[in-house]
Amino acid sequence: MARRTRTDDRRRAQRRKDVLHGRGSGHREQDFRCAGCRLVVPLAAPGTAHRNHCPTCLESLHVDGRVPGDRAAACRGRMVPLSVSVRPDGEWLLVHECRSCGELSANRIAGDDNALALMRLALRPLRDPGVPGVAHGALLAL
Amino acid sequence: MTITIDTFTCVWCGLTVHAHAAGGQRRNHCPSCLHSRHVHDHVEGGPSDCGARMTPISIAVLRTGDWMIVHRCVRCDELTSSPVAEDDNRLILMRMAVRPLAQPPFPLEAFGDL
């Protein structure tokens, strides 16, 4: 049975937040906390100007609309990595899917992204062939 | 009695495709080249006024193991995902699935130790 620390049913009012997150304040200006693994991630990333996902678990947060950094989305849901796409010039893109509203977004991978997590994501279609025989049939047809 | 045949013409390869796949569900991409058209607005719902071509960019795998094709609109960069039909071109499906492994951005030798 869960322990109850508060015996009365009156709930304390939420504490007023006096620290402004984001630009202009010293706190959480140069980093963010990952929604998936709770690690603190610096915003500066090698190879990309704007990082939008955690380099460790590759999860992201649905805060932007169509333009990166516009903070136009009111969803704030967790975005999990869905697949890896490749640009014609060979750059990898990470496709995220919002767990809350189902929106998809693509972002270039950063230089310090977890190579093992990226490789697991890239190998996922080959590991479990979902549509029966699609992967095996395609391999046999080659 | 009139027989209506529900078909559409692929905007990329020009193939005339039956609108229903073999399983009975409605297709939204060409089974030959896997290209689609941006006719449905996935953000607000309802029909989209874009109507441009959508190219397949990657293969996603659901928790159930089903494959999904991720499409990107060439005009407005909208991303959608749609399930794979049974008669989709397996060569192109497989080519998209192994495409990331052809040019990995990091050396793969380190994975041999794991």
Short mmCIF file of N, CA and C in Angstrom, two decimals, chain B residues 1-113:
data_model
loop_
_atom_site.label_atom_id
_atom_site.label_comp_id
_atom_site.label_asym_id
_atom_site.label_seq_id
_atom_site.Cartn_x
_atom_site.Cartn_y
_atom_site.Cartn_z
N MET B 1 -26.85 -1.11 -64.96
CA MET B 1 -25.89 -1.20 -63.87
C MET B 1 -24.52 -0.73 -64.37
N THR B 2 -23.94 0.17 -63.65
CA THR B 2 -22.63 0.66 -64.04
C THR B 2 -21.57 0.12 -63.09
N ILE B 3 -20.48 -0.20 -63.65
CA ILE B 3 -19.36 -0.69 -62.84
C ILE B 3 -18.35 0.44 -62.72
N THR B 4 -18.11 0.88 -61.51
CA THR B 4 -17.12 1.93 -61.31
C THR B 4 -15.83 1.28 -60.85
N ILE B 5 -14.79 1.60 -61.55
CA ILE B 5 -13.47 1.08 -61.19
C ILE B 5 -12.69 2.22 -60.55
N ASP B 6 -12.33 2.01 -59.31
CA ASP B 6 -11.70 3.07 -58.53
C ASP B 6 -10.20 2.99 -58.73
N THR B 7 -9.68 3.90 -59.54
CA THR B 7 -8.25 3.88 -59.81
C THR B 7 -7.68 5.29 -59.63
N PHE B 8 -6.36 5.34 -59.51
CA PHE B 8 -5.69 6.63 -59.58
C PHE B 8 -4.40 6.45 -60.35
N THR B 9 -3.89 7.56 -60.86
CA THR B 9 -2.65 7.53 -61.63
C THR B 9 -1.53 8.07 -60.76
N CYS B 10 -0.45 7.32 -60.70
CA CYS B 10 0.68 7.74 -59.88
C CYS B 10 1.29 9.01 -60.46
N VAL B 11 1.57 9.99 -59.60
CA VAL B 11 2.10 11.26 -60.09
C VAL B 11 3.58 11.16 -60.43
N TRP B 12 4.24 10.09 -60.03
CA TRP B 12 5.66 9.97 -60.29
C TRP B 12 5.94 9.04 -61.48
N CYS B 13 5.42 7.81 -61.43
CA CYS B 13 5.75 6.86 -62.49
C CYS B 13 4.61 6.70 -63.50
N GLY B 14 3.44 7.30 -63.24
CA GLY B 14 2.36 7.26 -64.22
C GLY B 14 1.59 5.96 -64.26
N LEU B 15 1.83 5.08 -63.36
CA LEU B 15 1.13 3.80 -63.34
C LEU B 15 -0.31 4.01 -62.89
N THR B 16 -1.24 3.35 -63.54
CA THR B 16 -2.63 3.40 -63.12
C THR B 16 -2.85 2.29 -62.09
N VAL B 17 -3.23 2.69 -60.88
CA VAL B 17 -3.25 1.77 -59.76
C VAL B 17 -4.68 1.64 -59.26
N HIS B 18 -5.07 0.43 -58.90
CA HIS B 18 -6.35 0.23 -58.26
C HIS B 18 -6.30 0.83 -56.86
N ALA B 19 -7.37 1.52 -56.47
CA ALA B 19 -7.32 2.28 -55.22
C ALA B 19 -7.37 1.40 -53.99
N HIS B 20 -7.72 0.13 -54.17
CA HIS B 20 -7.77 -0.75 -53.01
C HIS B 20 -6.71 -1.82 -53.15
N ALA B 21 -6.00 -2.07 -52.08
CA ALA B 21 -4.96 -3.09 -52.10
C ALA B 21 -5.59 -4.47 -52.02
N ALA B 22 -4.74 -5.48 -52.05
CA ALA B 22 -5.25 -6.85 -52.07
C ALA B 22 -5.96 -7.19 -50.76
N GLY B 23 -5.53 -6.57 -49.67
CA GLY B 23 -6.17 -6.86 -48.40
C GLY B 23 -7.50 -6.16 -48.20
N GLY B 24 -7.88 -5.25 -49.11
CA GLY B 24 -9.14 -4.55 -48.99
C GLY B 24 -9.01 -3.14 -48.47
N GLN B 25 -7.87 -2.81 -47.86
CA GLN B 25 -7.70 -1.45 -47.35
C GLN B 25 -7.33 -0.52 -48.50
N ARG B 26 -7.61 0.76 -48.28
CA ARG B 26 -7.39 1.74 -49.33
C ARG B 26 -5.92 2.11 -49.40
N ARG B 27 -5.40 2.17 -50.62
CA ARG B 27 -4.00 2.54 -50.81
C ARG B 27 -3.85 4.05 -50.70
N ASN B 28 -2.69 4.47 -50.27
CA ASN B 28 -2.39 5.89 -50.42
C ASN B 28 -1.06 6.11 -51.12
N HIS B 29 -0.42 5.06 -51.59
CA HIS B 29 0.78 5.28 -52.37
C HIS B 29 0.85 4.24 -53.49
N CYS B 30 1.65 4.57 -54.49
CA CYS B 30 1.79 3.69 -55.66
C CYS B 30 2.56 2.44 -55.24
N PRO B 31 2.11 1.26 -55.57
CA PRO B 31 2.84 0.06 -55.16
C PRO B 31 4.13 -0.14 -55.94
N SER B 32 4.28 0.56 -57.06
CA SER B 32 5.47 0.35 -57.87
C SER B 32 6.63 1.25 -57.44
N CYS B 33 6.38 2.55 -57.28
CA CYS B 33 7.47 3.46 -56.92
C CYS B 33 7.30 4.02 -55.52
N LEU B 34 6.21 3.70 -54.83
CA LEU B 34 5.92 4.07 -53.44
C LEU B 34 5.73 5.57 -53.25
N HIS B 35 5.58 6.33 -54.35
CA HIS B 35 5.32 7.75 -54.18
C HIS B 35 3.84 7.96 -53.87
N SER B 36 3.55 9.10 -53.23
CA SER B 36 2.19 9.38 -52.80
C SER B 36 1.84 10.81 -53.17
N ARG B 37 0.64 11.23 -52.82
CA ARG B 37 0.24 12.62 -53.05
C ARG B 37 -0.27 13.21 -51.76
N HIS B 38 0.04 14.48 -51.56
CA HIS B 38 -0.35 15.16 -50.31
C HIS B 38 -1.80 15.64 -50.45
N VAL B 39 -2.74 14.76 -50.21
CA VAL B 39 -4.15 15.12 -50.35
C VAL B 39 -4.84 15.17 -49.00
N HIS B 40 -4.20 14.66 -47.95
CA HIS B 40 -4.83 14.64 -46.64
C HIS B 40 -4.00 15.44 -45.66
N ASP B 41 -4.63 16.36 -44.95
CA ASP B 41 -3.91 17.18 -43.98
C ASP B 41 -3.87 16.43 -42.65
N HIS B 42 -2.65 16.04 -42.24
CA HIS B 42 -2.56 15.21 -41.04
C HIS B 42 -2.52 16.03 -39.77
N VAL B 43 -2.28 17.33 -39.88
CA VAL B 43 -2.22 18.16 -38.68
C VAL B 43 -3.62 18.57 -38.26
N GLU B 44 -4.35 19.20 -39.19
CA GLU B 44 -5.71 19.62 -38.85
C GLU B 44 -6.75 18.58 -39.20
N GLY B 45 -6.39 17.62 -40.04
CA GLY B 45 -7.38 16.67 -40.52
C GLY B 45 -8.12 17.24 -41.71
N GLY B 46 -8.76 16.35 -42.46
CA GLY B 46 -9.50 16.80 -43.62
C GLY B 46 -8.61 16.90 -44.84
N PRO B 47 -9.17 17.33 -45.96
CA PRO B 47 -8.36 17.39 -47.19
C PRO B 47 -7.34 18.52 -47.13
N SER B 48 -6.20 18.27 -47.75
CA SER B 48 -5.14 19.28 -47.79
C SER B 48 -5.21 20.02 -49.11
N ASP B 49 -4.82 21.28 -49.10
CA ASP B 49 -4.84 22.04 -50.35
C ASP B 49 -3.47 22.03 -51.02
N CYS B 50 -2.56 21.19 -50.53
CA CYS B 50 -1.23 21.15 -51.14
C CYS B 50 -1.25 20.35 -52.43
N GLY B 51 -1.55 19.06 -52.33
CA GLY B 51 -1.69 18.24 -53.52
C GLY B 51 -0.40 17.90 -54.23
N ALA B 52 0.74 18.16 -53.62
CA ALA B 52 2.01 17.90 -54.29
C ALA B 52 2.40 16.43 -54.09
N ARG B 53 3.50 16.07 -54.75
CA ARG B 53 4.00 14.70 -54.67
C ARG B 53 4.69 14.47 -53.35
N MET B 54 4.60 13.25 -52.83
CA MET B 54 5.30 12.90 -51.59
C MET B 54 6.24 11.75 -51.88
N THR B 55 7.51 11.95 -51.52
CA THR B 55 8.49 10.91 -51.78
C THR B 55 8.69 10.06 -50.53
N PRO B 56 8.91 8.77 -50.69
CA PRO B 56 9.21 7.93 -49.53
C PRO B 56 10.62 8.20 -49.03
N ILE B 57 10.77 8.44 -47.73
CA ILE B 57 12.12 8.76 -47.23
C ILE B 57 12.65 7.69 -46.29
N SER B 58 11.80 6.96 -45.58
CA SER B 58 12.38 5.95 -44.70
C SER B 58 11.33 4.92 -44.31
N ILE B 59 11.82 3.86 -43.68
CA ILE B 59 10.98 2.79 -43.19
C ILE B 59 10.96 2.88 -41.68
N ALA B 60 9.77 2.91 -41.10
CA ALA B 60 9.64 2.89 -39.64
C ALA B 60 9.00 1.56 -39.24
N VAL B 61 9.36 1.11 -38.06
CA VAL B 61 8.82 -0.16 -37.57
C VAL B 61 8.02 0.13 -36.31
N LEU B 62 6.77 -0.31 -36.29
CA LEU B 62 5.94 -0.13 -35.11
C LEU B 62 6.31 -1.16 -34.06
N ARG B 63 5.72 -0.97 -32.88
CA ARG B 63 5.95 -1.95 -31.81
C ARG B 63 5.40 -3.32 -32.18
N THR B 64 4.37 -3.33 -33.01
CA THR B 64 3.78 -4.60 -33.42
C THR B 64 4.63 -5.31 -34.46
N GLY B 65 5.66 -4.62 -34.98
CA GLY B 65 6.49 -5.22 -36.01
C GLY B 65 6.08 -4.85 -37.41
N ASP B 66 4.99 -4.09 -37.56
CA ASP B 66 4.55 -3.71 -38.90
C ASP B 66 5.45 -2.61 -39.45
N TRP B 67 5.66 -2.67 -40.74
CA TRP B 67 6.45 -1.63 -41.38
C TRP B 67 5.55 -0.48 -41.78
N MET B 68 6.07 0.75 -41.64
CA MET B 68 5.39 1.94 -42.13
C MET B 68 6.35 2.66 -43.07
N ILE B 69 5.79 3.30 -44.09
CA ILE B 69 6.60 4.13 -44.98
C ILE B 69 6.42 5.58 -44.54
N VAL B 70 7.52 6.27 -44.32
CA VAL B 70 7.45 7.70 -43.99
C VAL B 70 7.60 8.48 -45.29
N HIS B 71 6.58 9.30 -45.59
CA HIS B 71 6.61 10.12 -46.80
C HIS B 71 6.91 11.57 -46.44
N ARG B 72 7.56 12.25 -47.36
CA ARG B 72 7.78 13.69 -47.19
C ARG B 72 7.26 14.40 -48.42
N CYS B 73 6.46 15.45 -48.18
CA CYS B 73 5.92 16.25 -49.29
C CYS B 73 7.04 17.09 -49.86
N VAL B 74 7.18 17.09 -51.19
CA VAL B 74 8.27 17.83 -51.81
C VAL B 74 7.99 19.33 -51.80
N ARG B 75 6.74 19.74 -51.56
CA ARG B 75 6.42 21.17 -51.64
C ARG B 75 6.41 21.80 -50.25
N CYS B 76 5.74 21.16 -49.29
CA CYS B 76 5.61 21.82 -48.00
C CYS B 76 6.33 21.06 -46.89
N ASP B 77 7.08 20.01 -47.22
CA ASP B 77 7.91 19.29 -46.25
C ASP B 77 7.13 18.63 -45.12
N GLU B 78 5.86 18.39 -45.34
CA GLU B 78 5.07 17.69 -44.34
C GLU B 78 5.47 16.21 -44.34
N LEU B 79 5.51 15.62 -43.15
CA LEU B 79 5.85 14.20 -43.03
C LEU B 79 4.60 13.41 -42.67
N THR B 80 4.41 12.28 -43.34
CA THR B 80 3.31 11.39 -42.98
C THR B 80 3.85 9.97 -42.94
N SER B 81 3.12 9.10 -42.29
CA SER B 81 3.50 7.69 -42.33
C SER B 81 2.27 6.89 -42.70
N SER B 82 2.51 5.83 -43.48
CA SER B 82 1.40 5.00 -43.93
C SER B 82 1.84 3.55 -43.93
N PRO B 83 0.93 2.64 -43.67
CA PRO B 83 1.34 1.23 -43.61
C PRO B 83 1.70 0.68 -44.98
N VAL B 84 2.53 -0.33 -44.94
CA VAL B 84 2.99 -1.00 -46.16
C VAL B 84 1.90 -1.95 -46.64
N ALA B 85 1.58 -1.91 -47.93
CA ALA B 85 0.64 -2.87 -48.48
C ALA B 85 1.40 -4.14 -48.89
N GLU B 86 0.64 -5.20 -49.12
CA GLU B 86 1.31 -6.48 -49.38
C GLU B 86 1.98 -6.53 -50.73
N ASP B 87 1.45 -5.75 -51.70
CA ASP B 87 2.03 -5.83 -53.04
C ASP B 87 2.93 -4.64 -53.35
N ASP B 88 3.43 -3.98 -52.30
CA ASP B 88 4.37 -2.89 -52.54
C ASP B 88 5.69 -3.44 -53.06
N ASN B 89 6.38 -2.58 -53.79
CA ASN B 89 7.63 -2.99 -54.44
C ASN B 89 8.67 -3.32 -53.38
N ARG B 90 9.01 -4.60 -53.29
CA ARG B 90 9.90 -5.03 -52.21
C ARG B 90 11.33 -4.59 -52.43
N LEU B 91 11.69 -4.40 -53.68
CA LEU B 91 13.05 -3.94 -53.94
C LEU B 91 13.25 -2.53 -53.38
N ILE B 92 12.26 -1.66 -53.61
CA ILE B 92 12.39 -0.29 -53.12
C ILE B 92 12.26 -0.26 -51.60
N LEU B 93 11.39 -1.09 -51.05
CA LEU B 93 11.26 -1.17 -49.59
C LEU B 93 12.58 -1.57 -48.96
N MET B 94 13.19 -2.59 -49.51
CA MET B 94 14.44 -3.08 -48.94
C MET B 94 15.56 -2.09 -49.15
N ARG B 95 15.52 -1.39 -50.28
CA ARG B 95 16.55 -0.40 -50.55
C ARG B 95 16.48 0.74 -49.55
N MET B 96 15.23 1.14 -49.20
CA MET B 96 15.10 2.20 -48.19
C MET B 96 15.51 1.71 -46.81
N ALA B 97 15.25 0.43 -46.53
CA ALA B 97 15.58 -0.08 -45.20
C ALA B 97 17.08 -0.17 -44.99
N VAL B 98 17.83 -0.52 -46.03
CA VAL B 98 19.28 -0.67 -45.86
C VAL B 98 20.05 0.59 -46.25
N ARG B 99 19.33 1.63 -46.67
CA ARG B 99 19.99 2.85 -47.13
C ARG B 99 20.87 3.47 -46.04
N PRO B 100 20.43 3.56 -44.77
CA PRO B 100 21.31 4.16 -43.77
C PRO B 100 22.61 3.40 -43.56
N LEU B 101 22.58 2.10 -43.81
CA LEU B 101 23.78 1.31 -43.55
C LEU B 101 24.81 1.45 -44.66
N ALA B 102 24.39 1.99 -45.81
CA ALA B 102 25.34 2.14 -46.90
C ALA B 102 26.34 3.24 -46.62
N GLN B 103 25.88 4.33 -45.98
CA GLN B 103 26.78 5.44 -45.67
C GLN B 103 26.64 5.79 -44.21
N PRO B 104 27.19 5.00 -43.31
CA PRO B 104 27.06 5.34 -41.89
C PRO B 104 27.92 6.55 -41.55
N PRO B 105 27.42 7.43 -40.68
CA PRO B 105 28.18 8.64 -40.34
C PRO B 105 29.29 8.37 -39.33
N PHE B 106 29.43 7.16 -38.85
CA PHE B 106 30.48 6.86 -37.90
C PHE B 106 31.05 5.49 -38.27
N PRO B 107 32.27 5.21 -37.88
CA PRO B 107 32.86 3.92 -38.24
C PRO B 107 32.14 2.77 -37.53
N LEU B 108 31.96 1.69 -38.26
CA LEU B 108 31.21 0.56 -37.71
C LEU B 108 32.10 -0.47 -37.03
N GLU B 109 33.42 -0.22 -37.03
CA GLU B 109 34.31 -1.24 -36.48
C GLU B 109 34.10 -1.39 -34.98
N ALA B 110 33.70 -0.30 -34.32
CA ALA B 110 33.54 -0.35 -32.86
C ALA B 110 32.42 -1.28 -32.46
N PHE B 111 31.45 -1.52 -33.36
CA PHE B 111 30.34 -2.38 -32.99
C PHE B 111 30.73 -3.84 -32.96
N GLY B 112 31.87 -4.15 -33.55
CA GLY B 112 32.31 -5.53 -33.50
C GLY B 112 32.70 -5.98 -32.11
N ASP B 113 33.08 -5.02 -31.25
CA ASP B 113 33.48 -5.38 -29.90
C ASP B 113 32.28 -5.61 -28.99
#
